[in-house]
Short mmCIF file of C-alpha atoms in Angstrom, two decimals:
data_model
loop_
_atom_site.label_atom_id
_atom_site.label_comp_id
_atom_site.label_asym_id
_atom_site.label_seq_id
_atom_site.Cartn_x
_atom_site.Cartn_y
_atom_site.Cartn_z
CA UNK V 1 -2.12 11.15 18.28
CA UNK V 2 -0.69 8.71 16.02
CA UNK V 3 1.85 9.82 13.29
CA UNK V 4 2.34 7.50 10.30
CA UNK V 5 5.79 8.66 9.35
CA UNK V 6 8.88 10.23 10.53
CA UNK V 7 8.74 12.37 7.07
CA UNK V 8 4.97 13.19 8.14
CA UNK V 9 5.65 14.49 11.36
CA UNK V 10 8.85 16.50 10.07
CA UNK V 11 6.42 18.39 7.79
CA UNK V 12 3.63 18.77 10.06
CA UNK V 13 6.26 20.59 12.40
CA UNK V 14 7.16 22.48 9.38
CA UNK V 15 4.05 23.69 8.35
CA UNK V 16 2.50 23.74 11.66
CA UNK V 17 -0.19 22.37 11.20
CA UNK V 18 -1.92 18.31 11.88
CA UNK V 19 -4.60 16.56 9.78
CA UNK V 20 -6.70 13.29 11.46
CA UNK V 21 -7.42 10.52 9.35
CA UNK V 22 -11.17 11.15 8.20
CA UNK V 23 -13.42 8.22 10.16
CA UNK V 24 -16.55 6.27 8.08
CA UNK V 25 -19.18 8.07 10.43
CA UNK V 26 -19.03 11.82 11.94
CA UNK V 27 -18.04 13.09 14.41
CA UNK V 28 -14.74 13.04 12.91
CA UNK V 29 -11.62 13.64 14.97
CA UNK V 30 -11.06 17.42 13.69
CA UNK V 31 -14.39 18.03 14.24
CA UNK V 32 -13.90 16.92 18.14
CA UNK V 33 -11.30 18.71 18.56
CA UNK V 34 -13.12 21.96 17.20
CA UNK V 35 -15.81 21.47 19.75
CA UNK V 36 -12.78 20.87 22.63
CA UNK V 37 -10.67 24.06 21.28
CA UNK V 38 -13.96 26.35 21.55
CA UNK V 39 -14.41 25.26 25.43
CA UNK V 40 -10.79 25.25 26.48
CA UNK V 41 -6.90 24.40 25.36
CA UNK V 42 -6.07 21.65 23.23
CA UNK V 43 -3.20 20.02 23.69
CA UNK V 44 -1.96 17.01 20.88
CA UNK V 45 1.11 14.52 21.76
CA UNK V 46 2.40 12.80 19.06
CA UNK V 47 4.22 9.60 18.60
CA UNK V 48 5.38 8.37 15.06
CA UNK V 49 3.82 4.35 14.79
CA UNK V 50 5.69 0.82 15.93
CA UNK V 51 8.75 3.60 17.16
CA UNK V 52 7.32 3.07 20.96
CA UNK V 53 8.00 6.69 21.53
CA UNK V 54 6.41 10.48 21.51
CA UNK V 55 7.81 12.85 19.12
CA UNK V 56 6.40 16.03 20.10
CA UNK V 57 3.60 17.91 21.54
CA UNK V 58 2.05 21.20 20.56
CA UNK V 59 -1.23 23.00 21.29
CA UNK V 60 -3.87 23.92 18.55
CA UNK V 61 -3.97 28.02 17.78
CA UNK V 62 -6.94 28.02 15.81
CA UNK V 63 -10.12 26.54 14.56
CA UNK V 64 -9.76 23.41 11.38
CA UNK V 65 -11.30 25.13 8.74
CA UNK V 66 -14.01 22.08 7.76
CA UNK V 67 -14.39 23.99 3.93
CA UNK V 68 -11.06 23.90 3.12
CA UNK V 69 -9.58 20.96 1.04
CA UNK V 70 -8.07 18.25 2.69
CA UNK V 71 -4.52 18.11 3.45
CA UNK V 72 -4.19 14.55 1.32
CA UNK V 73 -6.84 11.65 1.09
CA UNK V 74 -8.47 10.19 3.48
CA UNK V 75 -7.46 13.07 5.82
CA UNK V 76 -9.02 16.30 6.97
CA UNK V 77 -8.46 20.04 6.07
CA UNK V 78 -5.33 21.55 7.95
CA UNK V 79 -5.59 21.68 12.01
CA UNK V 80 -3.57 24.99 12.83
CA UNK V 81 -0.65 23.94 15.63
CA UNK V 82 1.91 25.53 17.60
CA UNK V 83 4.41 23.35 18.00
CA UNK V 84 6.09 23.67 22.14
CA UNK V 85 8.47 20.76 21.74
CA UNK V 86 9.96 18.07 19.00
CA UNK V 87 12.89 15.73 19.55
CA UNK V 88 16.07 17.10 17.51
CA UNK V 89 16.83 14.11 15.81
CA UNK V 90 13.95 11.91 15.61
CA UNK V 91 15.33 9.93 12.98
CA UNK V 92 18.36 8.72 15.51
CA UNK V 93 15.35 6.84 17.50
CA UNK V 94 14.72 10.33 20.17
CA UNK V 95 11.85 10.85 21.62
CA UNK V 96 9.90 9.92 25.09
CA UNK V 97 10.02 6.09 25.79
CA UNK V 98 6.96 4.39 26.32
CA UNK V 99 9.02 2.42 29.36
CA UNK V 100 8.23 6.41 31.26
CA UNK V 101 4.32 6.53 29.76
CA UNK V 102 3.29 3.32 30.83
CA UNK V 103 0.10 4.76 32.59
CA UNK V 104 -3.39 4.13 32.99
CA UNK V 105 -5.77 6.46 31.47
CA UNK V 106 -9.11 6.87 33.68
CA UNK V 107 -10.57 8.65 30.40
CA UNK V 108 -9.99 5.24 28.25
CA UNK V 109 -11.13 2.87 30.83
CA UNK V 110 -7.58 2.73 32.48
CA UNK V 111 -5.84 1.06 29.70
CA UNK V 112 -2.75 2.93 29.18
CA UNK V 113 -1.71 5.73 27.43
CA UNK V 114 0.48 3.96 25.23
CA UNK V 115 -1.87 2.09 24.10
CA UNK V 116 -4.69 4.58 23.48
CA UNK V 117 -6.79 4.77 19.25
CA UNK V 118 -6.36 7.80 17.43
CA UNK V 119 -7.04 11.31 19.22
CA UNK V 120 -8.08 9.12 22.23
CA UNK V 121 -8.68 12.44 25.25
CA UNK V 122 -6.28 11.68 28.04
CA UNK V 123 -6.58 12.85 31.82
CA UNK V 124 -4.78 16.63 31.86
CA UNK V 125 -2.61 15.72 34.59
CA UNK V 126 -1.20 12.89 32.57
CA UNK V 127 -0.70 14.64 29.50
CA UNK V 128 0.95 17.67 31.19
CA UNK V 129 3.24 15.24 33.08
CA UNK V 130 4.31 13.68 29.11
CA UNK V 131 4.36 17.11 27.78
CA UNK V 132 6.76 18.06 30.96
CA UNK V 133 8.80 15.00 30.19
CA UNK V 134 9.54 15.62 26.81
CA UNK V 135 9.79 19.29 26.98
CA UNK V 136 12.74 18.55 29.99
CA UNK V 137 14.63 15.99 27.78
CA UNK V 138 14.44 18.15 24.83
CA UNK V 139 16.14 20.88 26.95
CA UNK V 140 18.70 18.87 28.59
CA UNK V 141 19.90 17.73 24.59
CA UNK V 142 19.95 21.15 23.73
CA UNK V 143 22.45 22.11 26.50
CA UNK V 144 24.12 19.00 25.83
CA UNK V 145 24.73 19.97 22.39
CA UNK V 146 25.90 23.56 23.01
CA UNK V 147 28.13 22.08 25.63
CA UNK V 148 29.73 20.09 23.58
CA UNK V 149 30.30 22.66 20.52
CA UNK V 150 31.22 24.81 23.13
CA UNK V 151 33.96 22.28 24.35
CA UNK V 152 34.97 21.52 20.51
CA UNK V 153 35.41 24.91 19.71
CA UNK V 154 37.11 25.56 22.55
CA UNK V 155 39.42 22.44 21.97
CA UNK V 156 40.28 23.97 18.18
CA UNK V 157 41.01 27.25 19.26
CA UNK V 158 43.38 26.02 21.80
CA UNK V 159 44.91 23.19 19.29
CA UNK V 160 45.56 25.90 16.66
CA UNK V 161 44.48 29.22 15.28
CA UNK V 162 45.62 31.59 12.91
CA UNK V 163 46.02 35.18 12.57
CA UNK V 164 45.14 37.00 9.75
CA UNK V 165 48.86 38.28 9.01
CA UNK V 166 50.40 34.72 8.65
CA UNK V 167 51.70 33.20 5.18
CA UNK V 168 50.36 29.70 4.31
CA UNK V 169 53.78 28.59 5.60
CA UNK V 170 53.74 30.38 8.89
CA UNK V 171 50.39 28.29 9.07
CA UNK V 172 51.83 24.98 8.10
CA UNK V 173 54.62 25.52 10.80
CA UNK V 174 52.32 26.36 13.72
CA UNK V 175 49.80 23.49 12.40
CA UNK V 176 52.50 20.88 12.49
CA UNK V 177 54.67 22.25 15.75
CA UNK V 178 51.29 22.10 17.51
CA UNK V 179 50.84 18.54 16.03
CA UNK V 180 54.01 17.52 17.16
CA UNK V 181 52.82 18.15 20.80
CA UNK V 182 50.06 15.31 20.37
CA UNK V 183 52.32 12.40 18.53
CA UNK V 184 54.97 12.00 15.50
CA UNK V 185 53.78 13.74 12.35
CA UNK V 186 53.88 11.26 9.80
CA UNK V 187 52.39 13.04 6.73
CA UNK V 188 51.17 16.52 5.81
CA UNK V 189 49.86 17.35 2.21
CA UNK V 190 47.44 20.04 0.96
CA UNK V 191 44.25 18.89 -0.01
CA UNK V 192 41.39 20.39 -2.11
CA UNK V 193 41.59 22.59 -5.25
CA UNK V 194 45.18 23.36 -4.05
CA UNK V 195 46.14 19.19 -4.61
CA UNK V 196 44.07 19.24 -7.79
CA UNK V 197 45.74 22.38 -9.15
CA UNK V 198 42.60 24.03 -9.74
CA UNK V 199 42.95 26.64 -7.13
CA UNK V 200 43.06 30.53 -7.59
CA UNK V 201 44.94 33.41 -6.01
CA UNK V 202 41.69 33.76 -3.23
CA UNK V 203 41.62 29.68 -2.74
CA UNK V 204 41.75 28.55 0.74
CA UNK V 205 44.15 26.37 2.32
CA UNK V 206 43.17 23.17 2.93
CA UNK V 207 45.47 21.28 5.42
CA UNK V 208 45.94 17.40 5.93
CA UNK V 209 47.67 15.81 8.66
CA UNK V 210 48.46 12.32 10.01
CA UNK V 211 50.09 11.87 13.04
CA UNK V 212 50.80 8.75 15.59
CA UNK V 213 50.02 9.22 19.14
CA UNK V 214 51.89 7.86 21.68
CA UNK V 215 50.80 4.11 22.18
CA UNK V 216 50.52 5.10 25.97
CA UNK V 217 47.77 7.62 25.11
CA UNK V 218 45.65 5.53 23.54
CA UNK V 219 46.16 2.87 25.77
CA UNK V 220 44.69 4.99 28.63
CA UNK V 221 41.93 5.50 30.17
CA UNK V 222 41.20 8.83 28.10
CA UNK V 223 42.32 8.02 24.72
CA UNK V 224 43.06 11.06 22.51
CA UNK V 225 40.50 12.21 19.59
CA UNK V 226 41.22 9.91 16.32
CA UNK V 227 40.13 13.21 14.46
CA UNK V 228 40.68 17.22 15.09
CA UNK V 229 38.60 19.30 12.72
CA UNK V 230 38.00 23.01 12.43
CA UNK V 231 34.68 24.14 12.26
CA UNK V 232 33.10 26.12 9.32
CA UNK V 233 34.57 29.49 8.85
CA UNK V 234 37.24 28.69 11.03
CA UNK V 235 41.11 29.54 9.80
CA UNK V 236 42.87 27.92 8.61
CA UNK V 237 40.73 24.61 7.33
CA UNK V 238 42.52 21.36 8.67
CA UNK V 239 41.82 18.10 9.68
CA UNK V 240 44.33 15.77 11.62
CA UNK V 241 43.80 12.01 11.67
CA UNK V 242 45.43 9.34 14.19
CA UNK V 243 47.15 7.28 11.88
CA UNK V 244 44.95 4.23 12.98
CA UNK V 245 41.74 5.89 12.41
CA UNK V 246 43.14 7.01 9.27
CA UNK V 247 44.31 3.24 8.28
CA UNK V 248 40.72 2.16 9.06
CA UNK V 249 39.71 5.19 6.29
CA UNK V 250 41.90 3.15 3.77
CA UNK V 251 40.81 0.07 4.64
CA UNK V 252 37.27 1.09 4.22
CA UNK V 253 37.96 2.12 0.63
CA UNK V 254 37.19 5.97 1.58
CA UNK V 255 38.13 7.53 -1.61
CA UNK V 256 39.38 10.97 -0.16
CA UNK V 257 41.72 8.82 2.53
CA UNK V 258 43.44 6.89 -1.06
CA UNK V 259 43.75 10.47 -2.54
CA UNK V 260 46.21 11.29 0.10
CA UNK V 261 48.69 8.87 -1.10
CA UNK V 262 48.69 10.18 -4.26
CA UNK V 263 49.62 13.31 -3.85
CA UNK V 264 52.01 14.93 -6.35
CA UNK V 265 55.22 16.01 -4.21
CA UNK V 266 54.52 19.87 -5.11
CA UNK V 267 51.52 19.19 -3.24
CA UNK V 268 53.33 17.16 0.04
CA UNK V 269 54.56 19.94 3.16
CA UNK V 270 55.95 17.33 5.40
CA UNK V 271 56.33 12.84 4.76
CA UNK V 272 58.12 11.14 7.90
CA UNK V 273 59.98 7.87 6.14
CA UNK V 274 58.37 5.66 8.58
CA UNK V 275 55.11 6.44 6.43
CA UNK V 276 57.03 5.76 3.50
CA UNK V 277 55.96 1.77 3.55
CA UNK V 278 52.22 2.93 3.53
CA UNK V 279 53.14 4.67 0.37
CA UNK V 280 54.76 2.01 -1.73
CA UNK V 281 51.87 -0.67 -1.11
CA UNK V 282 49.38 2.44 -2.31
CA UNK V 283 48.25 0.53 -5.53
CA UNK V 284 46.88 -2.37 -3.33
CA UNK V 285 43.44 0.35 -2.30
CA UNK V 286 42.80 0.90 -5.68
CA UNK V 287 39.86 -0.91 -5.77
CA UNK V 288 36.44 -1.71 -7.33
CA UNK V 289 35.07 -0.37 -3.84
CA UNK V 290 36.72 2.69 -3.73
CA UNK V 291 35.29 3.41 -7.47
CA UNK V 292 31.51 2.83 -5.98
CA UNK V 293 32.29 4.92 -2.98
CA UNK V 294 33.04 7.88 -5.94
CA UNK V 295 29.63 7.04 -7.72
CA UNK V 296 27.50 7.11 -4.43
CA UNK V 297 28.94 10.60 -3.63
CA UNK V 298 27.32 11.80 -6.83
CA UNK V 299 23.99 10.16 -6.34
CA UNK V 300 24.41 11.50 -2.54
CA UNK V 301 22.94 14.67 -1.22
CA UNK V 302 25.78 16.82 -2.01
CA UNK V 303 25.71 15.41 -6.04
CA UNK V 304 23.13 15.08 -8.64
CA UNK V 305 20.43 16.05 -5.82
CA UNK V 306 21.75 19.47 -4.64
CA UNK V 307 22.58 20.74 -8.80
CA UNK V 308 18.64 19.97 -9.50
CA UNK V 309 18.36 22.25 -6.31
CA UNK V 310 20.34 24.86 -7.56
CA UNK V 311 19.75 24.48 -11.41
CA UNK V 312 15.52 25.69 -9.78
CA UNK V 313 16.98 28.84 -7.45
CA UNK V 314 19.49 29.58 -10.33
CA UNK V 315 15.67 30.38 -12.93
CA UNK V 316 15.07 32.85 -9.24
CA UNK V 317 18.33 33.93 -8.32
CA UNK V 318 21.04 34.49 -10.89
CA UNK V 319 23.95 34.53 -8.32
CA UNK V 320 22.86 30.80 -7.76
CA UNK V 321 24.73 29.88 -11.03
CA UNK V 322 27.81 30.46 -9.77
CA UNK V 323 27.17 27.50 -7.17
CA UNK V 324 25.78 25.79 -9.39
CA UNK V 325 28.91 25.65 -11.54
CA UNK V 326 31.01 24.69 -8.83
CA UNK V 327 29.12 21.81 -7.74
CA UNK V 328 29.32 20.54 -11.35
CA UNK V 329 32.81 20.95 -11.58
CA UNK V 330 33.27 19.51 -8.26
CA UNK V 331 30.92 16.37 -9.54
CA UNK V 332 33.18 15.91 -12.93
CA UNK V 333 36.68 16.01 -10.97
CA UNK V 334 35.06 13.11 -8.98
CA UNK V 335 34.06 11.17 -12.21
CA UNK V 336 37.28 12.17 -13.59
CA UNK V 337 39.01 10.10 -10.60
CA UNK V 338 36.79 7.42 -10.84
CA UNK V 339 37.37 6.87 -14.57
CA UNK V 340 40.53 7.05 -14.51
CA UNK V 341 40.78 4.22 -11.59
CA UNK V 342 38.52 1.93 -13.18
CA UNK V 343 39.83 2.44 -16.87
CA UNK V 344 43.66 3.12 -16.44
CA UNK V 345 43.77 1.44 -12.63
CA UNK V 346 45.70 4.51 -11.58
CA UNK V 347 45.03 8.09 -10.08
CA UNK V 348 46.30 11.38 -11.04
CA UNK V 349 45.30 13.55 -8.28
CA UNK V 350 47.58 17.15 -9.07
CA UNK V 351 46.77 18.35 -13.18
CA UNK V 352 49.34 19.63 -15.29
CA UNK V 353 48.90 23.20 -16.29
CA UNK V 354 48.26 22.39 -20.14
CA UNK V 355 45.94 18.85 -19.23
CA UNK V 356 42.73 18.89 -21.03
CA UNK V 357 41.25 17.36 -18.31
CA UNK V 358 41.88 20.44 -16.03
CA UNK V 359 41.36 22.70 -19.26
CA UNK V 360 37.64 21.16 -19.37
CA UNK V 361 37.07 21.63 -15.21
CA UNK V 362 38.25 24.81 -15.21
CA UNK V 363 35.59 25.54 -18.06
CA UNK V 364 32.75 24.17 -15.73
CA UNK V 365 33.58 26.55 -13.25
CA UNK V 366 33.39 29.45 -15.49
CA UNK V 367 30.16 28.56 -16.53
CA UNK V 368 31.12 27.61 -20.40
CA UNK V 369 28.69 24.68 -20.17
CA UNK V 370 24.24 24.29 -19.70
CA UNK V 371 23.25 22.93 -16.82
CA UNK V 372 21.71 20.22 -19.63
CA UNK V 373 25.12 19.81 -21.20
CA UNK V 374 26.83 19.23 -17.75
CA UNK V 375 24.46 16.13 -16.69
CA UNK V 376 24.40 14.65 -19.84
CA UNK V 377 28.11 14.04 -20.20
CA UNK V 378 28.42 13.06 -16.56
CA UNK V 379 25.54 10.16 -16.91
CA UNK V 380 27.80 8.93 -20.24
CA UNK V 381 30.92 9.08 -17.71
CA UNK V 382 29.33 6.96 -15.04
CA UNK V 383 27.77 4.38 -17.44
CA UNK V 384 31.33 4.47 -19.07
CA UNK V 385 32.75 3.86 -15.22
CA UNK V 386 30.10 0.88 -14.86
CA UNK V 387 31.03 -0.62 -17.73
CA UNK V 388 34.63 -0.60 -17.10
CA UNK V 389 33.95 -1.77 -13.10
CA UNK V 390 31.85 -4.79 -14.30
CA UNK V 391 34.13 -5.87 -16.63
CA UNK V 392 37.94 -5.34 -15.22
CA UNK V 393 39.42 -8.82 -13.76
CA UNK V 394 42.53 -6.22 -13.07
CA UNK V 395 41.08 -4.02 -10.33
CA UNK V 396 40.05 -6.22 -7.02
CA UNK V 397 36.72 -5.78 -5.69
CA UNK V 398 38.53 -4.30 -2.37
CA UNK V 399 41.88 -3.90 -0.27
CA UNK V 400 41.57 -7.18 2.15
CA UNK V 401 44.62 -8.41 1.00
CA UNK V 402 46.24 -6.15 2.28
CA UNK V 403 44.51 -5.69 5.38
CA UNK V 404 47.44 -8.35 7.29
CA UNK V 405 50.56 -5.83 5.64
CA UNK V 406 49.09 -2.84 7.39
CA UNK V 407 48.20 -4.21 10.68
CA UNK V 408 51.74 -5.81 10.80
CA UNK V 409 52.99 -1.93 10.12
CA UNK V 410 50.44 -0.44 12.59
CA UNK V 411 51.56 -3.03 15.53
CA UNK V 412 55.24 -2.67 14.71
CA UNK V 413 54.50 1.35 15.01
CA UNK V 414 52.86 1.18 18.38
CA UNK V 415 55.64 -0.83 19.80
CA UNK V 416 58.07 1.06 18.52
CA UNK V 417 56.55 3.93 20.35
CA UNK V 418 56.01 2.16 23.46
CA UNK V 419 59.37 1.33 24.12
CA UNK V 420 59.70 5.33 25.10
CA UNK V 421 57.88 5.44 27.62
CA UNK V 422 58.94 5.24 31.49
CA UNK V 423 58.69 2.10 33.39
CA UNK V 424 56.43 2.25 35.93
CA UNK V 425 57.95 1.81 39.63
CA UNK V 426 56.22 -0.87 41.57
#
């Protein structure tokens, strides 16, 4: 079978279920395969069009009901399916190559298989080989997966953990002495509500680290990670960054990377003075680029897109408001940053106690505001932000000038670092 869409497969998985495109003269396909499913099993193998590869393969569980209504024009009523197998990420390009399916069919006058129309029957020893195939790849990513979360999991749990009777600062002392094991710390801030002083007595602590490994490490043939995270539900929430991968974050313009350098000092556990020179050239990333980065967050699928989700279960579910209130607020802090950048060209990352600015997001998040209310004034921010973007000459468009300054600092650092280690007896 032919699928015309990764999005149409996705939902026929879904729903299991298929529809065949309806042909000029009868038989049409669902019909055929109604007469096949009353004589024996019917197997379908799909392959989404011009993506030279088959998605999945299930076997048909009931009768196509020819009085229903058709799924969508120009297609029949719903084809019941049980789905056996479908590639976990289809959209990453996974699936059975045609370079493995390249086989004659005797049933289609030996032209191959890859080749074949529409529901086109193919010899059962072929199509159980295919459905084999796929079914044996699939299972070999799934291990791989589970290996490998496995293996990461493993990996935080022996980096750090913490125990339910330590004080944030017990935490930040283990976090960092175990950091200190893989490089030089170079800088350690909170981040989340706790560097936006909108946290609360229950607020989690979110921890930041940058650290440099040991040139000799990365110049091996195993490199160390450029990034440790913990995974969900996993205490206490950090993430460490190699100080190059977390250079090419700045350089990129990623918005949450610039944050760090602004951190207010309540906010900062631990700032080597080698970072210090990274911190005085921080004005150079403010940039037109890092402003657009903020406004595609919002139009992303953790912005506008998931409050329209939860503004329809919030009319179902009335606990739903409460997420729904936090994602606003969480949207405003962002526009907050990125008005502030494009019409002040600075950023205020920690709010004063008595601020009206953290007055107003701490209203969000009680709920003081209508869903209406809340997208209205954050549609007059961002045209506001626009406006300001399109017509600054102050703010560049991004940080390539400074691009030279940092590698300069980054090279100096690994040198530095170098010189440390043994020479090597020949």
């Amino acid at each position: 079978m032919k699928c015309a869409s990764y999005q149409s497969l996705t939902n026929a998985v879904e729903q299991e279920i298929w529809a065949t495109p309806m042909r000029k003269q009868p038989p049409h396909a669902h019909q055929k395969l109604n007469e096949a499913f009353q004589e024996s099993r019917v197997i379908v193998i799909l392959g989404v069009v011009k993506t030279k590869k088959w998605q999945a393969w299930g076997e048909m569980s009931g009768l196509c009901d020819e009085t229903a209504p058709n799924v969508t024009e120009g297609f029949s009523p719903a084809i019941p399916i049980q789905w056996r197998c479908c590639y976990h990420n289809i959209l990453s390009g996974d699936g059975l190559s045609f370079d493995r399916t390249e086989i004659p069919n005797p049933l289609d006058n030996g032209i191959s298989v890859n080749n074949a129309r529409n529901c086109q029957e193919v010899d059962p020893s072929i199509g159980e080989r295919m459905c084999q195939w796929m079914t044996d790849e699939v299972e070999s990513e799934k291990r791989h997966r589970q290996e490998q979360a496995q293996l990461k999991q493993d990996q935080l749990h022996h980096f750090f953990q913490s125990s339910s009777q330590q004080s944030h600062d017990d935490d930040w002392r283990g976090l960092l002495n175990e950091v200190s094991k893989k490089g030089t710390p170079l800088f350690a801030c909170h981040v989340g509500s706790r560097s936006y002083n909108l946290h609360h007595e229950k607020s989690d602590t979110d921890m930041f680290v940058i650290c440099a490994a040991p040139t000799s490490e990365l110049v091996s043939c195993f490199p160390p990670e450029t990034t440790i995270k913990n995974n969900d539900g996993f205490e206490p929430d950090f993430t460490l960054h190699e100080v190059g991968h977390y250079l090419h974050l700045l350089k990129s313009g990623d918005a949450r990377a610039i944050e760090i350098l602004y951190q207010d000092p309540k906010t900062i556990v631990f700032s080597n003075s080698i970072f210090n020179f990274i911190l005085k050239i921080r004005e150079k990333f403010l940039t037109k680029s890092v402003v657009r980065k903020y406004l595609s967050e919002i139009h992303g699928p953790k912005g506008y897109k998931i409050v329209e989700s939860l503004k329809k279960e919030s009319e179902k579910d009335p606990e739903a408001i409460f997420k729904l209130n936090k994602k606003w607020y969480i949207i405003h802090r962002i526009l907050n940053n990125a008005l502030q950048l494009s019409r002040d060209f600075q950023l205020e990352i920690f709010l004063p106690d008595e601020s009206p600015e953290r007055k107003f997001l701490r209203e969000i998040r009680s709920g003081k505001f209508h869903h209406d209310e809340m997208m209205e004034m954050a549609k007059k921010k961002e045209e506001e932000i626009r406006n300001f973007v399109e017509n600054s000459t102050k703010i560049p468009e991004d940080a390539s000038n400074s691009f030279k300054l940092v590698d300069e600092w980054l090279l100096q650092l690994r040198i530095e670092n170098f010189r440390n280690f043994p020479e090597i007896p020949i």
